[in-house]
Amino acid sequence: MTSARSTRNGTPGEGVSRSASARAPERGIPEATIARLPVYLRALITLSERGIATCSSEELATAAGVNSAKLRKDLSYLGSYGTRGVGYDVEYLRYQIAREIGVTQDWPVVIVGIGNLGHALANYSGFSSRGFRIVALLDSDPARLGEKLGDMRIRGFDEIETLVEELDIAIGVIATPAVSAQDVCDRLVAAGVTSILNFAPTVLNVPAGVDVRKVDLSIELQILAYHEQRKALAFDGAVDIVEPPVDPRVVESA
Amino acid sequence: MTSARSTRNGTPGEGVSRSASARAPERGIPEATIARLPVYLRALITLSERGIATCSSEELATAAGVNSAKLRKDLSYLGSYGTRGVGYDVEYLRYQIAREIGVTQDWPVVIVGIGNLGHALANYSGFSSRGFRIVALLDSDPARLGEKLGDMRIRGFDEIETLVEELDIAIGVIATPAVSAQDVCDRLVAAGVTSILNFAPTVLNVPAGVDVRKVDLSIELQILAYHEQRKALAFDGAVDIVEPPVDPRVVESA
DNA sequence: AGGAGTTTGTGAACGTGAGAACAAACTGAG
DNA sequence: CTCAGTTTGTTCTCACGTTCACAAACTCCT
Ligand SMILES: NC(=O)c1ccc[n+]([C@@H]2O[C@H](COP(=O)([O-])OP(=O)(O)OC[C@H]3O[C@@H](n4cnc5c(N)ncnc54)[C@H](O)[C@@H]3O)[C@@H](O)[C@H]2O)c1
Ligand SMILES: NC(=O)c1ccc[n+]([C@@H]2O[C@H](COP(=O)([O-])OP(=O)(O)OC[C@H]3O[C@@H](n4cnc5c(N)ncnc54)[C@H](O)[C@@H]3O)[C@@H](O)[C@H]2O)c1
């Protein structure tokens, strides 16, 4: 499983090579925080594009849609990049977050399964501006091979091993039907891919050391449906279904 | 804001109309549990399709990719639908979860922004089998109007108010560019939509009572990139970057 | 310089979620 | 009926995440 360890694109310089000296803020950042860093990064980019050079935690928090205390605590895990009484330098903080996430350089990405969804992803320009470069489009359907999409061509899934090695690909996107997803996943992992974004509605089994994230639209809709149903019920019949049960003391007289 | 309260499709009968008597298990189900119920539902459907009539919490948990204790606790919020010493009846539990989520009937859904992504969503057959029916495709680009997609036609965004009312639509999907997303959102909410699934990379502001969930692919990739970077660093330079900081006492001699 | 006004970074309180562990409830065999 | 074996539902504990609240650190004005 140690095929593609190479050097990858390790963030250069910037004091990580020390073993255990000076201040070392980058110990363990909570998952919940990591999931929000990209949101902060995006908010900072927006502010930057508007020509704003400095912002307070309050402003940034509003732009990111979170509580300002949470934002400050999140940022404090990265280090102390603000100035009390002033706020944060937008460009500086933007760079620090990008560096922490690891998107100061581009990550090469392969997409497997160029059907409905795969086409949309391949045509999407938003990835390249956010630290990713789609470098390969793979499909197993012979009818699709050779089809051009932008400046790329759909290639056979069999090329996966060669491509992963040659292009040093660490991240793969699965957009095949659910039945093929586990097979594709196994093959990706065997080829050396260690991070997978899965669009197929299946649970993927992967060995330790491989990260999987899933994007499941049906689940998102079902979560919305649950809450929607509750709202409807709150109007219709039982009123006290959302609110706390209202202390009986209040109605003692009746 | 109370335009579209109507009766919606409130789950019929099934003992929810009582005010406060008997056992009332459906008080407050944790968000984390709700997010997993759709996963369990999908696992049950798979088991059902394989002709399996009964399963233990252990088997279902494996199929859903979670810990069995967590699964049992999650299910216990819905009620007591298993049999000790035996397990769960697949069909029965499947129905109970579907009912709890609110997908025993179909929810009508509108998609706004029929570009790359919108086309993929509109062509996707997986929604209809999971409790949702796409009933309208809207776009503001005159060039797209009238285009046929399956058995549906793209209509102008201006029809939103009429459609929401006539078709009793509660759930909307936003697949427009980020710049338009907030406008579209405001208009959807004003028309009576109370649940929104947002694909545009923006934070949406909505009034209380409206639920928003976002699907942000760049964020997912960036989270993967973060972990990927850590893996790479663990090989390269600092080895103890993942492990706890190793007390300085150890190196006291130097 | 000093003091008023801002805003960060963080300690401490609180709430939510995960997992281990076990009693209660069932089955089936003898 | 009893007993061994199985599996659920629940309790308890710990870890994680959120929010409050405030001292520390800065700016700017007088
Ligand atoms: N289209 C959507 O909007 C949407 C929404 C939610 C989920 N999904 C999920 O995303 C996945 C893709 O959806 P889609 O609509 O693009 O499906 P699709 O059928 O249009 O495309 C699937 C593609 O994968 C290819 N493929 C199949 N097996 C393969 C294999 N073993 N190796 C490589 N390629 C293989 C097929 O040739 C096809 O081109 C599905 O799992 C679907 O459930 C799609
Ligand atoms: N395509 C992808 O794979 C992908 C991936 C991640 C995120 N996204 C996001 O999803 C959204 C859609 O992406 P896309 O690639 O389909 O873009 P697109 O440009 O292909 O399509 C956008 C569509 O929205 C329509 N539109 C614009 N303004 C509108 C308005 N005010 N009302 C109604 N319709 C309007 C446009 O006419 C167009 O048809 C974007 O926000 C994008 O960032 C897309």
XYZ file of C-alpha atoms (C1' of nucleotides) and ligand atoms in Angstrom:
656
model
C 0.000 0.000 0.000
C 3.015 2.276 0.148
C 3.238 2.789 -3.585
C 2.667 6.504 -3.886
C 4.305 8.041 -0.888
C 6.883 9.999 -2.871
C 7.244 13.555 -1.649
C 3.832 14.765 -2.734
C 3.435 18.523 -2.515
C 4.440 19.092 1.047
C 4.047 22.703 2.022
C 7.534 24.119 1.608
C 9.566 25.754 4.356
C 7.392 27.638 6.869
C 8.702 26.001 10.014
C 7.240 22.558 10.240
C 10.478 20.617 9.972
C 11.505 21.355 13.543
C 10.956 18.444 15.844
C 9.837 20.004 19.128
C 10.874 23.582 19.722
C 9.442 27.124 19.702
C 5.689 27.595 19.696
C 4.011 24.727 17.927
C 0.386 25.663 17.356
C -0.318 23.004 14.751
C -0.878 20.061 17.066
C -4.393 18.779 16.713
C -7.077 20.847 15.052
C -10.630 19.628 15.759
C -12.513 18.150 12.804
C -15.373 20.595 13.263
C -12.926 23.443 12.904
C -11.316 21.984 9.803
C -14.709 21.711 8.154
C -15.236 25.437 8.724
C -11.831 26.685 7.593
C -12.806 26.452 3.903
C -15.849 28.592 4.660
C -13.691 31.235 6.293
C -11.293 31.067 3.397
C -14.076 31.688 0.924
C -15.410 34.599 2.971
C -11.936 36.126 3.089
C -11.566 35.805 -0.670
C -14.860 37.607 -1.136
C -13.761 40.403 1.209
C -10.428 40.575 -0.567
C -12.119 40.926 -3.946
C -14.152 43.807 -2.575
C -10.902 45.536 -1.690
C -11.320 45.168 2.065
C -7.925 44.970 3.758
C -8.904 44.391 7.367
C -11.830 42.831 9.165
C -12.969 42.057 12.680
C -13.964 38.606 13.856
C -17.523 39.866 13.968
C -17.539 40.888 10.300
C -15.831 37.732 9.140
C -18.149 35.603 11.229
C -21.183 37.258 9.682
C -19.785 36.717 6.197
C -19.152 33.076 7.014
C -22.489 32.567 8.718
C -21.171 31.570 12.140
C -20.925 32.868 15.688
C -17.958 35.197 16.204
C -16.762 33.403 19.336
C -16.629 30.170 17.394
C -14.694 31.851 14.620
C -12.105 33.242 17.019
C -11.669 29.923 18.735
C -11.290 28.193 15.389
C -8.651 30.656 14.257
C -6.827 30.378 17.555
C -6.018 26.751 16.706
C -3.952 27.951 13.757
C -2.009 30.485 15.763
C -2.396 34.091 16.713
C -2.879 35.892 13.435
C -5.029 38.819 14.513
C -4.286 42.097 16.282
C -6.302 43.017 19.346
C -8.162 46.231 18.988
C -7.796 46.025 15.218
C -8.868 42.715 13.709
C -7.414 40.496 11.026
C -5.441 41.416 7.931
C -7.526 39.853 5.175
C -4.667 38.849 2.852
C -2.490 37.534 5.620
C -5.212 35.454 7.229
C -6.306 34.210 3.840
C -2.837 32.929 3.152
C -2.497 31.330 6.580
C -5.748 29.435 6.229
C -4.943 28.349 2.694
C -1.593 27.101 3.919
C -3.153 25.240 6.832
C -5.686 23.525 4.588
C -2.997 22.822 2.042
C -4.362 24.649 -0.962
C -1.517 27.050 -1.633
C -0.620 24.715 -4.473
C -2.986 22.732 -6.673
C -3.883 19.141 -5.943
C -4.267 16.901 -8.972
C -7.649 15.131 -8.998
C -9.069 12.237 -11.002
C -12.797 11.819 -11.699
C -14.143 8.336 -12.334
C -17.517 7.905 -14.043
C -18.213 10.594 -16.595
C -21.988 10.327 -16.866
C -24.530 12.985 -15.981
C -22.811 14.130 -12.862
C -19.259 13.488 -14.032
C -19.805 15.791 -16.986
C -21.039 18.572 -14.742
C -18.034 18.179 -12.462
C -15.599 18.062 -15.364
C -17.031 21.262 -16.813
C -17.004 23.066 -13.503
C -14.468 25.853 -13.359
C -14.786 26.447 -9.626
C -12.335 23.742 -8.571
C -9.279 25.212 -10.242
C -9.680 28.480 -8.377
C -9.879 26.656 -5.070
C -6.766 24.526 -5.058
C -7.631 21.619 -7.329
C -6.870 20.654 -10.893
C -8.813 17.931 -12.655
C -6.103 16.002 -14.452
C -7.939 12.879 -15.606
C -11.447 11.770 -16.572
C -12.002 8.032 -16.537
C -14.902 5.832 -17.575
C -15.321 2.139 -18.275
C -17.880 2.559 -21.040
C -16.070 2.077 -24.379
C -18.645 4.297 -26.069
C -17.461 7.251 -24.003
C -13.733 6.852 -24.543
C -12.065 9.631 -26.444
C -14.905 12.077 -25.954
C -13.541 15.571 -25.483
C -14.537 17.714 -22.524
C -12.921 21.122 -22.480
C -9.248 20.438 -22.981
C -9.453 16.918 -21.658
C -10.326 13.547 -23.108
C -12.130 10.679 -21.417
C -9.795 7.738 -20.895
C -10.300 4.127 -19.898
C -10.481 3.261 -16.231
C -7.679 0.762 -16.800
C -5.227 3.601 -17.070
C -5.781 4.472 -13.438
C -2.618 2.867 -12.072
C -0.351 4.554 -14.612
C -2.025 7.927 -14.169
C -1.923 7.917 -10.390
C 1.768 7.191 -10.445
C 2.730 9.545 -13.256
C 0.644 12.493 -12.125
C 1.068 11.829 -8.414
C -2.682 11.818 -7.818
C -3.818 11.535 -4.211
C -7.477 12.526 -4.532
C -10.141 10.682 -6.490
C -13.797 11.473 -7.151
C -16.262 8.620 -7.697
C -19.296 9.466 -9.838
C -20.200 5.998 -11.042
C -23.422 4.136 -10.275
C -23.662 2.726 -6.760
C -23.079 -0.873 -7.825
C -19.639 -0.095 -9.246
C -18.562 2.308 -6.521
C -16.892 -0.179 -4.171
C -14.978 -1.821 -7.026
C -13.822 1.525 -8.338
C -12.875 2.543 -4.816
C -10.789 -0.596 -4.235
C -9.008 -0.047 -7.511
C -8.308 3.603 -6.709
C -6.907 2.716 -3.329
C -4.777 -0.060 -4.789
C -3.407 2.429 -7.290
C -2.341 4.742 -4.481
C -5.212 7.186 -4.051
C -5.634 8.035 -0.372
C -8.551 10.478 -0.399
C -11.898 9.837 -2.016
C -14.952 11.974 -2.594
C -17.902 9.686 -3.196
C -21.118 10.706 -4.946
C -22.570 7.230 -5.227
C -25.191 6.372 -2.601
C -23.200 3.584 -0.973
C -21.092 3.090 2.100
C -17.498 2.596 0.987
C -15.127 0.327 2.864
C -11.546 1.487 2.833
C -8.395 0.502 4.720
C -7.061 2.712 7.510
C -5.156 5.699 6.221
C -7.611 6.398 3.423
C -10.114 9.205 3.884
C -13.568 9.103 2.384
C -16.097 11.873 2.260
C -19.499 11.403 0.747
C -21.853 13.803 -0.952
C -25.322 12.367 -0.846
C -28.055 14.545 -2.225
C -30.906 12.239 -1.316
C -29.799 12.269 2.292
C -29.687 16.055 2.296
C -33.189 16.220 0.892
C -34.436 13.672 3.392
C -33.052 15.701 6.273
C -34.914 18.708 4.903
C -38.031 16.587 4.528
C -37.860 15.563 8.169
C -37.825 19.157 9.352
C -40.420 20.124 6.798
C -42.716 17.450 8.126
C -42.269 18.740 11.646
C -43.153 22.250 10.579
C -46.310 20.962 8.898
C -47.270 18.988 11.999
C -46.676 21.977 14.237
C -49.371 23.845 12.319
C -51.831 21.010 11.909
C -52.391 19.043 15.089
C -50.145 18.909 18.097
C -48.901 22.382 18.841
C -46.487 21.634 21.650
C -44.378 19.320 19.554
C -41.608 21.804 18.922
C -41.762 23.911 22.049
C -40.749 22.606 25.466
C -43.713 21.191 27.410
C -44.524 24.393 29.330
C -44.217 23.850 33.064
C -47.476 22.549 34.565
C -47.058 25.048 37.401
C -48.315 27.776 35.124
C -51.713 26.115 34.757
C -52.071 25.162 38.411
C -55.335 27.031 38.877
C -57.310 25.113 36.247
C -44.498 34.576 5.799
C -47.533 32.419 6.455
C -48.564 32.117 2.840
C -48.197 28.408 2.208
C -49.150 26.737 5.401
C -52.074 24.817 3.895
C -52.178 21.242 5.085
C -49.122 19.995 3.232
C -48.733 16.249 3.304
C -48.907 15.634 6.992
C -48.331 11.997 7.808
C -51.835 10.625 8.220
C -53.155 8.998 11.382
C -50.494 7.090 13.293
C -51.010 8.704 16.662
C -49.449 12.134 16.567
C -52.603 14.158 16.977
C -52.879 13.501 20.704
C -51.748 16.434 22.770
C -49.925 14.859 25.694
C -50.963 11.343 26.626
C -49.745 7.748 26.333
C -46.113 7.107 25.463
C -44.794 9.943 23.388
C -41.405 8.880 22.041
C -41.220 11.564 19.378
C -40.070 14.476 21.502
C -36.749 15.659 20.235
C -34.572 13.531 18.026
C -30.923 14.718 17.969
C -29.734 16.233 14.696
C -26.872 13.766 14.492
C -29.396 10.934 14.611
C -31.613 12.485 11.973
C -28.659 12.761 9.625
C -28.070 9.028 9.990
C -31.642 7.837 9.600
C -31.491 8.158 5.797
C -28.371 5.997 5.832
C -30.134 3.312 7.818
C -33.103 3.564 5.515
C -30.923 2.985 2.495
C -29.199 0.029 4.140
C -32.588 -1.492 4.975
C -33.747 -1.079 1.400
C -30.651 -2.880 0.187
C -31.238 -5.712 2.648
C -34.872 -5.850 1.636
C -33.961 -6.121 -2.036
C -31.697 -9.040 -1.201
C -34.692 -10.786 0.333
C -33.474 -10.518 3.909
C -36.434 -10.336 6.308
C -34.684 -9.842 9.631
C -31.427 -8.338 10.789
C -29.563 -7.645 13.995
C -28.310 -4.222 14.990
C -24.823 -5.515 14.317
C -25.611 -6.434 10.703
C -27.500 -3.241 10.002
C -24.757 -1.179 11.588
C -22.151 -2.804 9.381
C -24.249 -2.179 6.296
C -24.656 1.449 7.301
C -21.029 1.893 8.257
C -21.579 2.819 11.892
C -21.081 1.437 15.380
C -23.877 -0.909 16.495
C -24.320 0.820 19.845
C -24.850 4.088 18.060
C -27.355 2.490 15.732
C -29.385 1.049 18.599
C -29.394 4.326 20.420
C -30.476 6.151 17.280
C -33.331 3.735 16.705
C -34.399 3.948 20.330
C -35.346 7.581 19.751
C -38.011 6.475 17.291
C -39.498 3.913 19.591
C -38.964 0.266 20.373
C -39.214 -1.453 17.034
C -36.897 -4.412 17.562
C -37.286 -7.711 19.365
C -34.672 -8.692 21.928
C -32.954 -11.927 21.111
C -34.129 -11.632 17.515
C -33.358 -8.303 15.875
C -35.335 -6.016 13.604
C -37.922 -6.863 10.982
C -36.471 -5.244 7.882
C -39.746 -4.176 6.253
C -41.280 -2.936 9.462
C -38.250 -0.890 10.480
C -37.898 0.432 6.965
C -41.443 1.735 7.089
C -41.008 3.238 10.533
C -37.891 5.144 9.532
C -39.439 6.315 6.275
C -42.430 7.543 8.235
C -40.265 9.331 10.781
C -38.276 11.074 8.064
C -41.448 11.834 6.194
C -40.790 10.076 2.923
C -43.731 7.704 2.849
C -45.213 10.087 0.329
C -43.379 12.097 -2.303
C -42.317 15.683 -1.721
C -42.602 17.974 -4.706
C -39.305 19.755 -5.441
C -38.348 22.693 -7.655
C -34.873 23.118 -9.146
C -33.688 26.624 -9.992
C -30.759 27.088 -12.374
C -30.664 24.453 -15.071
C -27.034 24.727 -16.176
C -24.370 22.063 -15.920
C -25.370 20.856 -12.508
C -29.087 21.508 -12.859
C -29.207 19.271 -15.920
C -27.509 16.447 -14.045
C -29.949 16.786 -11.164
C -32.959 16.946 -13.459
C -31.875 13.785 -15.245
C -31.181 11.922 -12.046
C -33.629 9.125 -11.387
C -32.500 8.464 -7.838
C -34.658 11.146 -6.219
C -37.998 9.698 -7.211
C -37.215 6.398 -5.534
C -36.292 8.151 -2.318
C -39.325 10.276 -1.597
C -38.971 13.228 -3.940
C -40.502 14.250 -7.237
C -38.992 17.017 -9.323
C -42.022 18.996 -10.436
C -40.468 22.124 -11.914
C -37.260 23.260 -13.606
C -36.706 27.010 -13.625
C -34.098 29.232 -15.224
C -33.834 32.932 -15.925
C -31.932 32.589 -19.197
C -34.439 33.122 -22.043
C -32.303 30.936 -24.291
C -33.016 27.932 -22.079
C -36.769 28.360 -21.785
C -38.812 25.609 -23.310
C -35.927 23.161 -23.515
C -37.181 19.650 -22.822
C -35.565 17.452 -20.203
C -37.132 14.032 -19.896
C -40.836 14.742 -19.563
C -40.336 18.222 -18.239
C -39.793 21.618 -19.774
C -37.651 24.462 -18.466
C -39.795 27.385 -17.376
C -39.075 30.963 -16.449
C -38.093 31.781 -12.887
C -40.946 34.271 -12.789
C -43.418 31.455 -12.578
C -42.081 30.506 -9.166
C -44.858 32.086 -7.107
C -47.614 30.437 -9.098
C -45.916 27.061 -9.110
C -45.182 26.985 -5.397
C -48.782 27.725 -4.644
C -50.357 25.414 -7.209
C -48.084 22.448 -6.620
C -47.677 23.051 -2.886
C -43.894 23.039 -3.137
C -41.976 23.240 0.139
C -38.486 22.270 -1.002
C -36.315 24.149 -3.469
C -32.897 23.387 -4.924
C -30.599 26.245 -5.928
C -28.122 25.461 -8.701
C -27.488 28.945 -10.011
C -24.169 30.795 -9.940
C -23.159 32.128 -6.534
C -23.949 35.752 -7.370
C -27.619 34.989 -8.017
C -28.080 32.541 -5.168
C -29.189 34.973 -2.462
C -31.668 36.661 -4.782
C -33.103 33.350 -5.886
C -33.257 32.262 -2.263
C -35.152 35.379 -1.176
C -37.611 34.902 -3.976
C -38.134 31.234 -3.135
C -38.751 32.063 0.507
C -41.140 34.845 -0.394
C -43.028 32.411 -2.587
C -43.477 30.030 0.326
C -40.578 27.581 0.076
C -39.363 26.673 3.563
C -36.529 24.230 2.851
C -33.607 24.909 0.547
C -30.777 22.788 -0.745
C -28.018 25.097 -1.930
C -25.268 24.108 -4.367
C -23.911 27.590 -4.889
C -20.784 28.410 -2.894
C -22.366 31.155 -0.799
C -23.739 31.565 2.671
C -27.481 32.093 2.387
C -29.368 34.321 4.781
C -32.884 33.158 5.523
C -35.528 34.093 8.072
C -36.221 31.828 11.038
C -38.358 28.867 10.137
C -36.591 28.241 6.855
C -34.052 25.415 6.703
C -31.020 25.554 4.483
C -28.581 22.787 3.746
C -25.612 23.299 1.527
C -23.688 20.925 -0.682
C -20.277 22.374 -1.310
C -17.913 20.233 -3.307
C -14.940 22.547 -2.989
C -15.231 22.422 0.771
C -15.335 18.640 0.721
C -12.233 18.519 -1.417
C -10.463 21.018 0.800
C -11.174 18.921 3.869
C -9.661 15.955 2.067
C -6.698 18.093 1.061
C -6.058 19.033 4.665
C -5.834 15.423 5.748
C -3.861 14.522 2.669
C -1.334 17.183 3.506
C -0.987 15.828 7.009
C -0.351 12.336 5.700
C 2.341 13.675 3.385
C 3.982 15.610 6.201
C 3.930 12.585 8.455
C 6.137 10.789 5.949
C 8.422 13.651 5.039
C 9.739 15.670 7.917
C 8.232 15.877 11.351
C 7.227 12.419 12.417
C 5.561 13.271 15.702
C 3.099 15.641 14.107
C 0.187 13.275 14.484
C 1.160 11.812 17.822
C 0.793 13.729 21.084
C 3.597 16.250 21.730
C 5.962 13.944 23.656
C 6.816 15.616 26.936
C 9.874 17.914 26.725
C 11.161 16.209 29.864
C 12.425 13.425 27.645
C 14.905 15.729 25.934
C 16.032 17.463 29.118
C 19.702 16.525 28.701
C 20.240 18.447 25.456
C 1.451 59.878 29.149
C -3.016 58.410 30.310
C -7.502 56.882 29.614
C -11.442 55.516 26.834
C -12.791 52.446 23.392
C -12.015 48.123 20.521
C -11.185 43.589 19.578
C -8.579 39.379 20.147
C -7.486 35.013 22.415
C -8.869 31.824 25.922
C -10.572 29.738 30.374
C -14.590 27.909 32.106
C -19.502 26.434 31.857
C -22.635 24.102 29.310
C -24.694 21.072 25.908
C -24.512 17.362 22.637
C -22.748 13.041 20.915
C -20.148 8.519 21.081
C -19.226 4.213 22.945
C -18.826 0.622 26.626
C -21.334 -2.103 29.376
C -25.177 -4.428 31.176
C -29.974 -5.616 32.697
C -34.213 -6.848 30.499
C -36.572 -9.456 27.149
C -36.830 -12.668 23.881
C -35.926 -17.754 21.532
C -35.330 -22.456 21.466
C -33.696 -26.861 23.316
C -34.132 -30.245 26.629
C -40.562 -25.182 33.124
C -35.822 -24.064 33.234
C -31.633 -22.727 31.429
C -28.283 -21.227 28.086
C -27.725 -18.197 24.386
C -28.868 -14.013 21.823
C -29.898 -9.285 21.078
C -32.224 -5.084 22.250
C -32.892 -0.751 24.926
C -30.796 2.113 28.195
C -27.657 3.947 31.591
C -23.320 5.829 32.568
C -19.073 7.964 31.435
C -16.085 10.427 28.703
C -14.866 13.240 24.746
C -15.964 16.805 21.769
C -18.058 21.122 20.398
C -20.336 25.539 21.400
C -21.000 29.699 23.726
C -20.225 33.087 27.279
C -17.557 36.257 29.375
C -13.438 38.649 30.362
C -8.455 39.829 30.843
C -4.862 41.129 27.745
C -3.366 43.830 24.053
C -3.911 47.047 20.787
C -5.398 52.162 18.740
C -6.536 56.690 19.001
C -7.671 60.954 21.156
C -6.706 64.456 24.419
N -26.860 12.904 -11.548
C -27.140 13.385 -10.367
O -27.616 14.497 -10.237
C -26.883 12.609 -9.147
C -27.415 13.050 -7.955
C -27.157 12.341 -6.788
C -26.370 11.207 -6.850
N -25.869 10.804 -8.005
C -25.035 9.611 -8.014
O -23.861 9.877 -8.728
C -23.501 8.739 -9.476
C -23.420 9.105 -10.933
O -24.660 9.594 -11.370
P -24.928 9.867 -12.891
O -26.269 10.436 -12.986
O -23.792 10.626 -13.445
O -24.925 8.380 -13.504
P -24.649 7.976 -15.018
O -25.186 6.625 -15.200
O -25.092 9.061 -15.909
O -23.070 7.914 -15.108
C -22.305 6.893 -14.544
C -21.038 6.746 -15.371
O -20.161 5.838 -14.707
C -19.609 4.982 -15.682
N -19.223 3.738 -15.023
C -20.011 2.716 -14.642
N -19.285 1.739 -14.071
C -18.013 2.170 -14.081
C -16.798 1.591 -13.645
N -16.778 0.420 -13.023
N -15.662 2.292 -13.831
C -15.685 3.486 -14.434
N -16.809 4.081 -14.874
C -17.964 3.420 -14.690
C -20.682 4.791 -16.688
O -20.126 4.405 -17.935
C -21.302 6.180 -16.762
O -20.658 6.982 -17.709
C -24.546 7.687 -9.206
O -24.088 6.851 -8.181
C -25.702 8.484 -8.708
O -26.488 7.744 -7.806
C -26.103 11.483 -9.159
N -21.105 22.081 -12.115
C -20.588 21.549 -11.026
O -20.075 20.442 -11.048
C -20.580 22.308 -9.758
C -19.802 21.846 -8.717
C -19.798 22.537 -7.511
C -20.579 23.657 -7.372
N -21.307 24.100 -8.387
C -22.123 25.281 -8.202
O -23.424 25.030 -8.648
C -23.941 26.184 -9.278
C -24.335 25.847 -10.690
O -23.227 25.384 -11.390
P -23.312 25.129 -12.935
O -22.005 24.555 -13.345
O -24.534 24.370 -13.243
O -23.438 26.623 -13.507
P -24.056 27.056 -14.917
O -23.551 28.412 -15.188
O -23.798 25.987 -15.913
O -25.611 27.110 -14.664
C -26.228 28.114 -13.928
C -27.636 28.279 -14.444
O -28.342 29.158 -13.585
C -29.101 30.051 -14.383
N -29.330 31.276 -13.633
C -28.468 32.301 -13.415
N -29.050 33.259 -12.677
C -30.296 32.845 -12.417
C -31.381 33.400 -11.701
N -31.269 34.570 -11.054
N -32.535 32.710 -11.654
C -32.647 31.520 -12.265
N -31.652 30.928 -12.959
C -30.483 31.595 -13.026
C -28.268 30.284 -15.615
O -29.095 30.692 -16.690
C -27.683 28.886 -15.835
O -28.524 28.109 -16.640
C -22.857 27.227 -9.205
O -23.079 28.053 -8.104
C -21.611 26.433 -8.998
O -20.648 27.151 -8.285
C -21.330 23.436 -9.590
